[in-house]
Amino acid sequence: MTTIVKATSKGQVTLPVKWRRQFNTDNFLATEKDGVLELRPLDINDAVKKKEITVFDALRDNKGKGLKAKELSRLLKKTLS
């Protein structure tokens, strides 16, 4: 299935319900390469085992500013729970 999705003012897109029901996850891995955006279902437990996820990206998540270790720890716990 191919469909057009529109980004909100916050950069969010909504996946069609048919796609959301097809995968047993609420997490997806987005990869950009050579101008192509790929979105794949992601099992967090598998990703943690394979070390395939970026939990924090200072440019993306914190406007390029550093982050105190205590805050990073809190975000990690929230993300991985």
C-alpha positions as semicolon CSV with decimal commas, in nm:
position;residue;x (nm);y (nm);z (nm)
1;M;0,000;0,000;0,000
2;T;0,127;0,347;-0,087
3;T;-0,028;0,660;0,054
4;I;0,048;1,028;0,096
5;V;0,087;1,146;0,454
6;K;0,123;1,508;0,561
7;A;0,350;1,635;0,837
8;T;0,197;1,854;1,106
9;S;0,352;2,186;1,209
10;K;0,549;1,985;1,467
11;G;0,683;1,746;1,202
12;Q;0,462;1,455;1,304
13;V;0,296;1,220;1,057
14;T;0,010;0,980;1,122
15;L;0,045;0,626;0,993
16;P;-0,269;0,480;0,836
17;V;-0,461;0,257;1,079
18;K;-0,413;-0,041;0,846
19;W;-0,034;-0,014;0,888
20;R;-0,052;0,042;1,264
21;R;-0,262;-0,272;1,310
22;Q;-0,032;-0,479;1,090
23;F;0,269;-0,447;1,323
24;N;0,282;-0,545;1,689
25;T;0,470;-0,232;1,801
26;D;0,428;0,137;1,869
27;N;0,792;0,202;1,779
28;F;0,936;0,251;1,433
29;L;1,289;0,306;1,308
30;A;1,322;0,595;1,062
31;T;1,628;0,597;0,839
32;E;1,724;0,855;0,576
33;K;1,969;0,767;0,302
34;D;2,025;0,941;-0,029
35;G;1,703;1,139;0,002
36;V;1,487;0,835;0,078
37;L;1,308;0,800;0,412
38;E;1,252;0,442;0,527
39;L;1,023;0,356;0,818
40;R;1,042;0,007;0,970
41;P;0,863;-0,147;1,269
42;L;1,094;-0,173;1,568
43;D;1,088;-0,414;1,860
44;I;1,261;-0,214;2,134
45;N;1,385;-0,527;2,312
46;D;1,553;-0,654;1,995
47;A;1,693;-0,311;1,918
48;V;1,848;-0,274;2,263
49;K;2,009;-0,617;2,229
50;K;2,148;-0,522;1,886
51;K;2,229;-0,162;1,992
52;E;2,046;-0,025;1,690
53;I;1,867;0,273;1,839
54;T;1,964;0,632;1,902
55;V;1,810;0,725;2,233
56;F;1,936;1,082;2,246
57;D;2,060;1,310;1,971
58;A;2,159;1,653;2,103
59;L;2,082;1,830;1,776
60;R;1,746;1,660;1,732
61;D;1,631;1,635;2,092
62;N;1,788;1,930;2,273
63;K;1,854;2,203;2,014
64;G;2,225;2,118;2,013
65;K;2,272;2,181;2,385
66;G;2,437;1,938;2,623
67;L;2,241;1,736;2,875
68;K;2,319;1,662;3,240
69;A;2,380;1,295;3,320
70;K;2,084;1,287;3,561
71;E;1,847;1,412;3,290
72;L;1,989;1,166;3,034
73;S;1,937;0,882;3,283
74;R;1,574;0,990;3,333
75;L;1,514;1,003;2,957
76;L;1,673;0,661;2,906
77;K;1,453;0,505;3,173
78;K;1,144;0,666;3,020
79;T;1,236;0,558;2,667
80;L;1,327;0,199;2,752
81;S;1,039;0,126;2,990
